[in-house]
GROMACS .gro file of C-alpha atoms in nm:
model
  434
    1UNK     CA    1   0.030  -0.657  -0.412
    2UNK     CA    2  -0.043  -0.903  -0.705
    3UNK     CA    3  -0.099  -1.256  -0.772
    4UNK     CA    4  -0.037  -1.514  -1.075
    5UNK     CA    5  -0.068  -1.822  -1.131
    6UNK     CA    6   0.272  -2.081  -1.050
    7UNK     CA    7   0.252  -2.386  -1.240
    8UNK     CA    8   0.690  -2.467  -1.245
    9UNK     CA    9   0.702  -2.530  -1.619
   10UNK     CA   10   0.416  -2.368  -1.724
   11UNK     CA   11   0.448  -1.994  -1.528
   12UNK     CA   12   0.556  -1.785  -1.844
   13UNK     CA   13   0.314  -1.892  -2.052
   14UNK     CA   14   0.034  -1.829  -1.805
   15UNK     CA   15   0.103  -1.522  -1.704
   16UNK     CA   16   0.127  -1.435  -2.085
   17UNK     CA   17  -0.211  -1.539  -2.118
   18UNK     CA   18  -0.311  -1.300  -1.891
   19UNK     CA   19  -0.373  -1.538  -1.549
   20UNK     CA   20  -0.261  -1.216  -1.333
   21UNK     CA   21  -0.429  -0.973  -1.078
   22UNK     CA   22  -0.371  -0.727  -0.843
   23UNK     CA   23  -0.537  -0.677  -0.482
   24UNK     CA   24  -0.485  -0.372  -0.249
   25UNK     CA   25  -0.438  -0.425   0.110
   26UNK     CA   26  -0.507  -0.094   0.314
   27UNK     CA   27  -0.406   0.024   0.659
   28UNK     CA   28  -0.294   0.305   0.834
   29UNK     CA   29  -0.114   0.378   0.502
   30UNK     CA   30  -0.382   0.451   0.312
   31UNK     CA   31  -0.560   0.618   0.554
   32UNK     CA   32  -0.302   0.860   0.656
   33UNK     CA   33  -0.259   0.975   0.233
   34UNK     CA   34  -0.672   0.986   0.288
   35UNK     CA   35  -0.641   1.228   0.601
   36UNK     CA   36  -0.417   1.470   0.365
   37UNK     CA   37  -0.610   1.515   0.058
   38UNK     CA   38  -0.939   1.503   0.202
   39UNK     CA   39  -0.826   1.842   0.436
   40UNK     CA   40  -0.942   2.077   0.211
   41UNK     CA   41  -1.253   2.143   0.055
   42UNK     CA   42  -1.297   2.119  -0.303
   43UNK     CA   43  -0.985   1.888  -0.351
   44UNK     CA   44  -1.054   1.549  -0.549
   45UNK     CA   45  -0.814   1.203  -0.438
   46UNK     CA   46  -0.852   0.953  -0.688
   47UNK     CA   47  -0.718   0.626  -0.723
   48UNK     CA   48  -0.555   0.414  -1.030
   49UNK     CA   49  -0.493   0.064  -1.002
   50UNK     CA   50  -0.239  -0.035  -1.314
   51UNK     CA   51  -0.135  -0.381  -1.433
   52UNK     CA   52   0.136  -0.369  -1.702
   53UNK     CA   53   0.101  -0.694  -1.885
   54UNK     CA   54   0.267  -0.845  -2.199
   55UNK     CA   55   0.006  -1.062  -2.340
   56UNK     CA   56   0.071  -1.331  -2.599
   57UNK     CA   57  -0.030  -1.668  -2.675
   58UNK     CA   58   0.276  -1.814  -2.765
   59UNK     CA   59   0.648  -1.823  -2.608
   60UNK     CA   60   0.961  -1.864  -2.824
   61UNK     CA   61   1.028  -2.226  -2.636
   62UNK     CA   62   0.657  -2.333  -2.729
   63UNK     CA   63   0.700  -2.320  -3.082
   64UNK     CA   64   0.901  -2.587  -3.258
   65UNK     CA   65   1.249  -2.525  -3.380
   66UNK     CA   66   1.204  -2.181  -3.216
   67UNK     CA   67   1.422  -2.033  -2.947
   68UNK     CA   68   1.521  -1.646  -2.821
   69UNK     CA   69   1.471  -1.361  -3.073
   70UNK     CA   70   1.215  -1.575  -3.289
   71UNK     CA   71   0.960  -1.386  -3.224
   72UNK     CA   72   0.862  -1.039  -3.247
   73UNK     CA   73   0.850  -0.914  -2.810
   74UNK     CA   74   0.454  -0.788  -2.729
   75UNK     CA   75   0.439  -0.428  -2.625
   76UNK     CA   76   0.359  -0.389  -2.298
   77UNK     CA   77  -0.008  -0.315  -2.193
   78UNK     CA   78  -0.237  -0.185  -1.909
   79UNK     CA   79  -0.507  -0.319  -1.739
   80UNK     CA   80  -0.550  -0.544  -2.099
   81UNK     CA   81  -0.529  -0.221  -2.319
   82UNK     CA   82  -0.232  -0.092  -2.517
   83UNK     CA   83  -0.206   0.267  -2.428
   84UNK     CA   84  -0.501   0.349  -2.242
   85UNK     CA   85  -0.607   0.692  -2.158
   86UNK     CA   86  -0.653   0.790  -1.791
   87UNK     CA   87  -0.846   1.100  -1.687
   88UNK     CA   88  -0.742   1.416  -1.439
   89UNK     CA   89  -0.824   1.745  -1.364
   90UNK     CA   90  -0.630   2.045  -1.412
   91UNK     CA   91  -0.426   2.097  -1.056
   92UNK     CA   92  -0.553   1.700  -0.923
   93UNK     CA   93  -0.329   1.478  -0.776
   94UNK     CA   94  -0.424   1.099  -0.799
   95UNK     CA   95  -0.263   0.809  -0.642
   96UNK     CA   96  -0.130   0.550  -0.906
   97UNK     CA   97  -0.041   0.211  -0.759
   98UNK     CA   98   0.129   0.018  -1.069
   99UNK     CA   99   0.212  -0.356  -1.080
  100UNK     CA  100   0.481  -0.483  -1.339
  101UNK     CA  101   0.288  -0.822  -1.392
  102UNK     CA  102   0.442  -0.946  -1.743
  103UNK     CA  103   0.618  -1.293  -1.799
  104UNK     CA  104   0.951  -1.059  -1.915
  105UNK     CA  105   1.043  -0.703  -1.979
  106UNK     CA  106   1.114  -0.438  -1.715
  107UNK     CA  107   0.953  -0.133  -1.746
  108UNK     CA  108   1.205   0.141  -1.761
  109UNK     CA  109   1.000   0.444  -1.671
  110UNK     CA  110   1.153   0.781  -1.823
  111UNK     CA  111   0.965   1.034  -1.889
  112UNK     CA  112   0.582   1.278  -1.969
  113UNK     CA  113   0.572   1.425  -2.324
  114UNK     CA  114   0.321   1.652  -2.446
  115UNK     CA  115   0.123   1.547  -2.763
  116UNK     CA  116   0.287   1.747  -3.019
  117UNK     CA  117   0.604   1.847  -2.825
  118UNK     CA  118   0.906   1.747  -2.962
  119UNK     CA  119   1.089   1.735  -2.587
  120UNK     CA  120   0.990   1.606  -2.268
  121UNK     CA  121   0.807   1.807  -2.040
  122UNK     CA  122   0.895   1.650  -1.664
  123UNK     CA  123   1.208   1.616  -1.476
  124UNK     CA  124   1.189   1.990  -1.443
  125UNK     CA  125   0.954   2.034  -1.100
  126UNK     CA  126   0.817   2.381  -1.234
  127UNK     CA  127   0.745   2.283  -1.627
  128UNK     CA  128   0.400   2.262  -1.654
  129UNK     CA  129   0.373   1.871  -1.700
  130UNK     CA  130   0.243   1.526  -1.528
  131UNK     CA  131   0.499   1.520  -1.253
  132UNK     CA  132   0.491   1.227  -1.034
  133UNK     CA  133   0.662   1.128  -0.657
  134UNK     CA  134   0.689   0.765  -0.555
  135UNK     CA  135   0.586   0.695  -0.187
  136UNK     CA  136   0.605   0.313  -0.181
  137UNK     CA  137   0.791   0.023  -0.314
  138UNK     CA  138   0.675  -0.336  -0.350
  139UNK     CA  139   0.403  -0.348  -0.095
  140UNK     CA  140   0.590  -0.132   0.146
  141UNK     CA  141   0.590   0.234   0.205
  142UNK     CA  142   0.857   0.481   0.200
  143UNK     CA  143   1.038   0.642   0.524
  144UNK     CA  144   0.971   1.033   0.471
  145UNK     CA  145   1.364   1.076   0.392
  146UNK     CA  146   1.305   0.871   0.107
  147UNK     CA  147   1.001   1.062  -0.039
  148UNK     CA  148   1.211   1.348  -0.087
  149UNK     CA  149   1.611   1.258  -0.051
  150UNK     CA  150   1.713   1.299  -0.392
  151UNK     CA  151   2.037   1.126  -0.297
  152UNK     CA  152   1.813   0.779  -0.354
  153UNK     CA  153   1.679   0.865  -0.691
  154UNK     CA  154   1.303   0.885  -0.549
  155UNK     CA  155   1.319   1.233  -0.631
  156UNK     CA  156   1.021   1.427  -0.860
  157UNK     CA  157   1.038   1.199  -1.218
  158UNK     CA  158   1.249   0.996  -1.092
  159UNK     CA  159   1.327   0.694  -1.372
  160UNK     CA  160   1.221   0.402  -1.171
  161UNK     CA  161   1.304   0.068  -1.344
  162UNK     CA  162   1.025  -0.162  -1.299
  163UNK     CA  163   1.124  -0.507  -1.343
  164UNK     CA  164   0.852  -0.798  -1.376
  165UNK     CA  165   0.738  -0.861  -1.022
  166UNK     CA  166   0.781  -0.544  -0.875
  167UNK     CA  167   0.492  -0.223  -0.787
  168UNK     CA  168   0.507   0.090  -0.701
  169UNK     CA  169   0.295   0.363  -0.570
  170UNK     CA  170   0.349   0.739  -0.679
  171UNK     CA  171   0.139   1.056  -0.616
  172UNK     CA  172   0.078   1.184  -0.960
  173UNK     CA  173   0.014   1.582  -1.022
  174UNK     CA  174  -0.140   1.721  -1.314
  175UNK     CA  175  -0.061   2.057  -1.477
  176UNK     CA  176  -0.278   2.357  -1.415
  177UNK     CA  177  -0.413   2.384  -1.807
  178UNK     CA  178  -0.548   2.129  -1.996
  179UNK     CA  179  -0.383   1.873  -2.235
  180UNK     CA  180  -0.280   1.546  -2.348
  181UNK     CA  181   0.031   1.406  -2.201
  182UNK     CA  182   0.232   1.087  -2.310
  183UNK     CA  183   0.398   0.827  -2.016
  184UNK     CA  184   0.703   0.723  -2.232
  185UNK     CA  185   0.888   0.368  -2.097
  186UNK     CA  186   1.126   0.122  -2.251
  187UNK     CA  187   1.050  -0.206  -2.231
  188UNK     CA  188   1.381  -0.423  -2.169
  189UNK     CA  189   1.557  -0.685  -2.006
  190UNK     CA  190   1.825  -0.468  -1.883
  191UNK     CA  191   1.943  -0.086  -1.807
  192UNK     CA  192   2.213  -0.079  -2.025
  193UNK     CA  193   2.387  -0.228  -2.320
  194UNK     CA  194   2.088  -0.362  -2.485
  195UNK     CA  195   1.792  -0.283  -2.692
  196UNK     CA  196   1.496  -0.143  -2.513
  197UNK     CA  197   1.142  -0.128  -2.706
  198UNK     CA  198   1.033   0.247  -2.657
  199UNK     CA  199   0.651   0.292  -2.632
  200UNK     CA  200   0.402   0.528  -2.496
  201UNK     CA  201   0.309   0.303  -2.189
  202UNK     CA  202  -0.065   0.510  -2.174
  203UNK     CA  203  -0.137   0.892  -2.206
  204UNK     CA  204  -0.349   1.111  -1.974
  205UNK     CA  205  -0.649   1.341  -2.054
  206UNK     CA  206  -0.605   1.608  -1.852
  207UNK     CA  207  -0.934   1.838  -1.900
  208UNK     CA  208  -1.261   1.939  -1.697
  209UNK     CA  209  -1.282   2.217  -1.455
  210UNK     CA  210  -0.958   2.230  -1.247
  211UNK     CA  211  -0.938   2.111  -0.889
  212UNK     CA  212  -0.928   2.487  -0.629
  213UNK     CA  213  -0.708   2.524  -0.459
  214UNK     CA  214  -0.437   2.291  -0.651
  215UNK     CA  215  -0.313   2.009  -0.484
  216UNK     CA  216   0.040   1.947  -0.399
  217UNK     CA  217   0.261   1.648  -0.293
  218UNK     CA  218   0.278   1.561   0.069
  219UNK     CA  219   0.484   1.891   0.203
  220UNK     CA  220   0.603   1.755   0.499
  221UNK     CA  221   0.652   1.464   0.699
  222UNK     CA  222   0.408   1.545   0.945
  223UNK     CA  223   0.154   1.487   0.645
  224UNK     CA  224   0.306   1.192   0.517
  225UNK     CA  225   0.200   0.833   0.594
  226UNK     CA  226   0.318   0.715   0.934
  227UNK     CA  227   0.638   0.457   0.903
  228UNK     CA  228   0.577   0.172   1.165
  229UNK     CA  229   0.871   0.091   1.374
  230UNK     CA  230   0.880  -0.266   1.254
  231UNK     CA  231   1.008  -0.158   0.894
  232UNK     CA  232   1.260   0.056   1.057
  233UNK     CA  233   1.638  -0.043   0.880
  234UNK     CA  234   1.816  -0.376   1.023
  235UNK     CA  235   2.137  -0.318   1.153
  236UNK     CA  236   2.475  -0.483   1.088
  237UNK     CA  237   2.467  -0.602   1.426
  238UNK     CA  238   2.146  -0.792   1.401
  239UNK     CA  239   2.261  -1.033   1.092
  240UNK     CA  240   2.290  -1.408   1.216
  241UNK     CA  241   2.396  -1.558   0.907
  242UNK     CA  242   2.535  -1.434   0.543
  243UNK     CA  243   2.535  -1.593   0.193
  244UNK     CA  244   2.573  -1.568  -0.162
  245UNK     CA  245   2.379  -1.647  -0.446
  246UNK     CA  246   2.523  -1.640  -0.845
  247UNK     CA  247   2.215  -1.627  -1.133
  248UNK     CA  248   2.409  -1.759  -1.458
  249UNK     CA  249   2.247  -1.849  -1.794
  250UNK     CA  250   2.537  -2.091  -1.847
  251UNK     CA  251   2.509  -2.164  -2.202
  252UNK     CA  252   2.135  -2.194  -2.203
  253UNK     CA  253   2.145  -2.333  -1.851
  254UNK     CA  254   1.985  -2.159  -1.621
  255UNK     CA  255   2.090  -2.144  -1.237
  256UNK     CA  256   2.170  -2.046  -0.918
  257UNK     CA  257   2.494  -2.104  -0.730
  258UNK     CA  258   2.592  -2.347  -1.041
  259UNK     CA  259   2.281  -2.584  -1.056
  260UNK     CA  260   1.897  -2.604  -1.125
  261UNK     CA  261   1.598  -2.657  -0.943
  262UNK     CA  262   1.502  -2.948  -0.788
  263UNK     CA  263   1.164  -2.975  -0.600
  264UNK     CA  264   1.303  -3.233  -0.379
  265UNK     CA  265   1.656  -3.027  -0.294
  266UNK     CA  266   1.598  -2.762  -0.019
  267UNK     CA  267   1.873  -2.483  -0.115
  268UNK     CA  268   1.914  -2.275   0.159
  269UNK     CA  269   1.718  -2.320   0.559
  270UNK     CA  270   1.680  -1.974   0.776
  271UNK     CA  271   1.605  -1.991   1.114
  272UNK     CA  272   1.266  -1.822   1.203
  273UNK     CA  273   1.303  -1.461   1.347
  274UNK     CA  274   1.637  -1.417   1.242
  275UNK     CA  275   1.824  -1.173   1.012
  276UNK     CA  276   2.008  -1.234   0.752
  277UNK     CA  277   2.255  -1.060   0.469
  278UNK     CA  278   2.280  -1.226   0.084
  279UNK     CA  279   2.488  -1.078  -0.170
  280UNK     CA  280   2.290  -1.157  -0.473
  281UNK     CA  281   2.512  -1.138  -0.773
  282UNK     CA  282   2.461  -1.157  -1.160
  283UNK     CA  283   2.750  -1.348  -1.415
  284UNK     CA  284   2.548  -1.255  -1.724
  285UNK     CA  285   2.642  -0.920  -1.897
  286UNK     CA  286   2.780  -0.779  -2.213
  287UNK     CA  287   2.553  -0.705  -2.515
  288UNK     CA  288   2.169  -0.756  -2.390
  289UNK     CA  289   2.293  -0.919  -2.085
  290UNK     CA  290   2.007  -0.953  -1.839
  291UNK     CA  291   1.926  -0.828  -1.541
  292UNK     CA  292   1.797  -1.110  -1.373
  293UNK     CA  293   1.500  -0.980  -1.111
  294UNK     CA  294   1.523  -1.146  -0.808
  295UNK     CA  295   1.227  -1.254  -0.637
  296UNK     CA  296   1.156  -1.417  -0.290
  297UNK     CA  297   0.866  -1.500  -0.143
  298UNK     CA  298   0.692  -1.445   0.238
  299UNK     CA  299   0.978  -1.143   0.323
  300UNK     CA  300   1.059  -0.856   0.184
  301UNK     CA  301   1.407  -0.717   0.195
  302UNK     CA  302   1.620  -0.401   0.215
  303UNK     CA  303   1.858  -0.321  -0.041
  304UNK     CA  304   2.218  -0.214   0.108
  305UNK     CA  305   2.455  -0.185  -0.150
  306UNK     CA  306   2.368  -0.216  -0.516
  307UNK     CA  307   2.709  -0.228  -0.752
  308UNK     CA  308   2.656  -0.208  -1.126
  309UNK     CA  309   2.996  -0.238  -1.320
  310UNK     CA  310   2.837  -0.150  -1.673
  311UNK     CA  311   2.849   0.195  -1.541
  312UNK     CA  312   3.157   0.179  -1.329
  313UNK     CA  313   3.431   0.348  -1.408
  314UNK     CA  314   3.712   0.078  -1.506
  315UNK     CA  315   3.989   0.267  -1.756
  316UNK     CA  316   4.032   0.581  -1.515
  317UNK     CA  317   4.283   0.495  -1.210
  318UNK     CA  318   4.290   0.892  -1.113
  319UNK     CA  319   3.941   0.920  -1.134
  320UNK     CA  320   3.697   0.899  -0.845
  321UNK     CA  321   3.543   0.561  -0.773
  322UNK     CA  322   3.739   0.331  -1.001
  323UNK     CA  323   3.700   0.001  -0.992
  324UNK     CA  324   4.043  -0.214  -1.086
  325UNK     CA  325   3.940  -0.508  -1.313
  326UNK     CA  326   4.220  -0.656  -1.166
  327UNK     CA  327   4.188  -0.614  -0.796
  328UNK     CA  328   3.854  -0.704  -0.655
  329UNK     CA  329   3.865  -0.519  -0.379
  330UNK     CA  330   3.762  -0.270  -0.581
  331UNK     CA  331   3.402  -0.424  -0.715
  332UNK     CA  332   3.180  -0.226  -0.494
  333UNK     CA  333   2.976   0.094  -0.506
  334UNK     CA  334   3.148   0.437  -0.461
  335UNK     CA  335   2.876   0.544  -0.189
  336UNK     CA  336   2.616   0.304  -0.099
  337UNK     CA  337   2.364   0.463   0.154
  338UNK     CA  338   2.377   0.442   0.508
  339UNK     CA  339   2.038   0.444   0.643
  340UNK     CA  340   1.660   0.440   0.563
  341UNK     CA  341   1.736   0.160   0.320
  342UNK     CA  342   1.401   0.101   0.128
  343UNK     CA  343   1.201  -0.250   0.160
  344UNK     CA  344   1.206  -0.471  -0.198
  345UNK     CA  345   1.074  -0.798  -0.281
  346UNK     CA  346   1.177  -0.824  -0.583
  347UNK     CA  347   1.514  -0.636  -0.748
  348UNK     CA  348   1.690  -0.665  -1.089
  349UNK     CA  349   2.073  -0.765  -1.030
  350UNK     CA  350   2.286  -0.512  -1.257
  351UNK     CA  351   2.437  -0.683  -1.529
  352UNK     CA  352   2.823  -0.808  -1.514
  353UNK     CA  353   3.112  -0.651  -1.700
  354UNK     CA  354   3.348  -0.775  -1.896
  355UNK     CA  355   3.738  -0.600  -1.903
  356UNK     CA  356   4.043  -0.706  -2.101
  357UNK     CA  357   4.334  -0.772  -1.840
  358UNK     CA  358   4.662  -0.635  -1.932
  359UNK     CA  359   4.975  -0.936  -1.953
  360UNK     CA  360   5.137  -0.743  -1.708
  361UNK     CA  361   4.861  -0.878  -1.498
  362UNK     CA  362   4.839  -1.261  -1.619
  363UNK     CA  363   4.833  -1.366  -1.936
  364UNK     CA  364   4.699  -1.712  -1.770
  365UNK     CA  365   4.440  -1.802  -1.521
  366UNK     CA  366   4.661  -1.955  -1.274
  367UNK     CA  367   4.867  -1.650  -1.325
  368UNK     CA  368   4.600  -1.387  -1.234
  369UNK     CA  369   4.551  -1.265  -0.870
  370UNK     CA  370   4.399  -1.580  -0.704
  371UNK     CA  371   4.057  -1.325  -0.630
  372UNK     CA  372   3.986  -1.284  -0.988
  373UNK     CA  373   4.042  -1.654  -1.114
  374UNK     CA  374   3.711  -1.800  -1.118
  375UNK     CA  375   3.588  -1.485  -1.273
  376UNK     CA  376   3.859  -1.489  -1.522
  377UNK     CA  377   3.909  -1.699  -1.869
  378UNK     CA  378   4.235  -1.700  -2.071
  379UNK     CA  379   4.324  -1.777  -2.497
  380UNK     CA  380   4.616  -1.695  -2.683
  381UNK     CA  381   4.784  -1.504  -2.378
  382UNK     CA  382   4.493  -1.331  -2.332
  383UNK     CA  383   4.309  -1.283  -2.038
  384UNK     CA  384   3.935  -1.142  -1.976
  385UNK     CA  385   3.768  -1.104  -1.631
  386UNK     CA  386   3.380  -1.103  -1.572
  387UNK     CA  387   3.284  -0.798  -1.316
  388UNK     CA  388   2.998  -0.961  -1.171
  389UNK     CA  389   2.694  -0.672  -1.057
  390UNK     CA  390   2.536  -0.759  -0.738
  391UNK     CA  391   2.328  -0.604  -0.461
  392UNK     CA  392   2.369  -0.667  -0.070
  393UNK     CA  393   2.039  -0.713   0.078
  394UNK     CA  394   1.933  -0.724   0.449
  395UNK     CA  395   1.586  -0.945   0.566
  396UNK     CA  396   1.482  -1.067   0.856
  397UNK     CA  397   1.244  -1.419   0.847
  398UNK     CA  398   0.929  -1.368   1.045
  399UNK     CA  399   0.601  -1.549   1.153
  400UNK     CA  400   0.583  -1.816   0.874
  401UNK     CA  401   0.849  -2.156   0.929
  402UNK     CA  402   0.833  -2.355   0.626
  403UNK     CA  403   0.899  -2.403   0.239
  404UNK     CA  404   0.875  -2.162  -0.032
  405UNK     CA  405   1.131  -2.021  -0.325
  406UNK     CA  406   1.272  -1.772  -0.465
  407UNK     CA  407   1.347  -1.717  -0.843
  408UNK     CA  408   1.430  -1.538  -1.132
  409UNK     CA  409   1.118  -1.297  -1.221
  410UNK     CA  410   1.182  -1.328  -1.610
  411UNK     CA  411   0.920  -1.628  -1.628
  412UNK     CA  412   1.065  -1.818  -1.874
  413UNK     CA  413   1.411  -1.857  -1.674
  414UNK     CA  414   1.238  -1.953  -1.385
  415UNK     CA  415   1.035  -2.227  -1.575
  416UNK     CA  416   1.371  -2.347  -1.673
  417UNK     CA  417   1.520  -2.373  -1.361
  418UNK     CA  418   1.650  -2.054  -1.228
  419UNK     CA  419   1.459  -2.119  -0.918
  420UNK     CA  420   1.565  -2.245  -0.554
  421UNK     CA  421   1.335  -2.427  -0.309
  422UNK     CA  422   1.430  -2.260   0.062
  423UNK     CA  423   1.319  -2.346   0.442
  424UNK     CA  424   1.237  -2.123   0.714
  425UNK     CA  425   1.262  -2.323   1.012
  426UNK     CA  426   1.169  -2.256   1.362
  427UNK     CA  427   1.428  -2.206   1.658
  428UNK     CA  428   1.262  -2.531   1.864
  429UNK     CA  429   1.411  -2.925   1.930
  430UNK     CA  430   1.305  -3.231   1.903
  431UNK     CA  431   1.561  -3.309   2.177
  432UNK     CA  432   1.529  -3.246   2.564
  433UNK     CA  433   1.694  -3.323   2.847
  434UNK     CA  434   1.587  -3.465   3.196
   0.00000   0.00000   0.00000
């Protein structure tokens, strides 16, 4: 987990001064991954704590005159180095826990390179490489399917976007020969259609005498961290209420469902020990349109259903999976899983789409298929619809009743009021009868 400071107003800048920290909180978790690599003699678990930062002293709204793109973006750094170099042993397997705790850029995780290669070295499980295998997300551990279902991209290398706000812990496995290996990432504000800042995130020394006899990932799920029943998946059947929320920079404007915070406007009220299901959707796309990272505090949630139109297949009717600008029906994921559904507090929503309608469609907005309208704007008898990207997520609001927001995790939107104050209130009365 991780901490910063929360000053509304003032949160970017802070947090780009460096007023961030992580803290570990260990259980049965950590003991369990413990059990498994202290088995056998001669094997060496070691732990890495990593806090990606983006340190600067100045934002582009601090400086007069100034506003987006005025100033060059800070790479990203760890633990207050750029590109440190971490340490392992032929054949050792560490535990890395990282923490994205910048004021803006995801980062976009893709890939080990070996210092002079001109390729990659992982994605391929028997290359001789740094291979790594996530085994928690945001706080909260993975089910065992999830370790190693490669139908959730948690596979080996998988290319986990880390967005500002979010952690993750992976088992990381050094080759059995010695060398220098690169982590390569791209800092962005989105996955696609925009321009990511490549950098070598931090490179590992991999040297010494090797670890005998090497260590693997977790093999089975006998060895893997016990799940506790209370993060098991919530069912359909348990949701008591369901909403929506729209992030929009509307012309500079930044807000949810249409307006900005106010610390004296409660946005939404949950009733305590309740579950609940939120589409969380995203009207900003085309070139470098964000992904705005949702964060809320207290509860984590599962992800459901995650649709992301900039990669959906919209000019192919015959095709599998197509998704009909005009008919939205269509705007939803092809196969969205069905179980083991992994615990977030904090996800980027895929950016929105944008699709020329044909006039055989409308050629006005009152004219298009009433779904569509408020999604669709019309000039010179030509129409254009915005494919909004959302996710479906599923929480459930336990043991704390009272006030507390959630927000847009690219600092300086939040500061600017992409924020909503929310309630959690508990299932009592003020009112009885005699």
């Amino acid at each position: 987990h991780w901490y910063h400071a929360h000053k509304h107003g003032s949160t970017a800048l802070n947090v780009a001064n460096g007023m961030t920290g992580a803290f570990i909180i260990e259980g049965q978790y950590d003991d369990d991954l413990k059990k498994f690599y202290t088995s056998t003699k001669g094997w060496d678990f070691t732990e890495q704590v990593l806090v990606i930062q983006q340190l600067t002293t100045v934002l582009n709204l601090t400086q007069p005159g100034r506003g987006p793109h005025s100033r060059a973006v800070p790479l990203l750094s760890v633990n207050g180095r750029k590109t440190p170099v971490l340490q392992m042993r032929p054949n050792q397997v560490q535990l890395w826990r990282f923490v994205n705790g910048d004021e803006r850029d995801a980062a976009h995780f893709q890939n080990f390179t070996l210092q002079g290669a001109s390729s990659p070295c992982s994605g391929h499980p028997s290359t001789p490489c740094i291979h790594w295998a996530q085994i928690a997300q945001d706080g909260v551990q993975f089910v065992y399917a999830n370790y190693q279902n490669k139908d959730q991209n948690t596979q080996i290398d998988n290319q986990l976007y880390l967005a500002p706000g979010n952690r993750a812990d992976f088992l990381v496995q050094a080759p059995s020969t010695p060398g220098t290996y690169s982590l390569n990432v791209l800092g962005s504000l989105c996955r696609h259609d925009c321009t990511p800042q490549p950098q070598t995130l931090l490179t590992v020394n991999v040297q010494g005498p090797p670890v005998t006899p090497a260590m693997p990932f977790i093999p089975n799920a006998q060895s893997f961290p016990q799940f506790p029943a209370f993060l098991n998946d919530i069912q359909e059947s348990d949701i008591f209420v369901r909403r929506k929320l729209v992030f929009q920079d509307n012309a500079g404007t930044l807000q949810i469902n249409g307006v900005q915070f106010n610390d004296q406007d409660i946005n939404q009220s949950m009733l305590l020990g309740t579950a609940e299901e939120w589409k969380v959707m995203n009207l900003d796309g085309g070139k470098n349109g964000k992904e705005h990272p949702f964060h809320i505090h207290v509860n984590p949630f599962q992800i459901t259903e995650v649709f992301q139109p900039a990669t959906a297949n919209l000019t192919n009717p015959g095709a599998p999976c197509y998704v009909n600008p005009a008919d939205a029906s269509t705007w939803h994921p092809c196969d969205p899983p069905k179980k083991n559904f992994i615990w977030w507090d904090t996800f980027a929503i895929p950016a929105s789409q944008q699709a020329t309608l044909p006039s055989s469609v409308c050629t006005t907005v009152a004219q298009c298929p009433a779904a569509i309208q408020q999604y669709t704007t019309c000039a010179n008898n030509a129409c254009t619809v915005t494919i909004p990207g959302y996710f479906k997520m599923r929480t459930r609001f336990v043991d704390f009743p009272g006030q507390f927001v959630l927000h847009c995790h690219i600092l300086t939107h939040e500061d600017r009021g992409m924020m909503q104050l929310i309630e959690v209130v508990p299932s009592t009365t003020l009112y009885s009868h005699h």
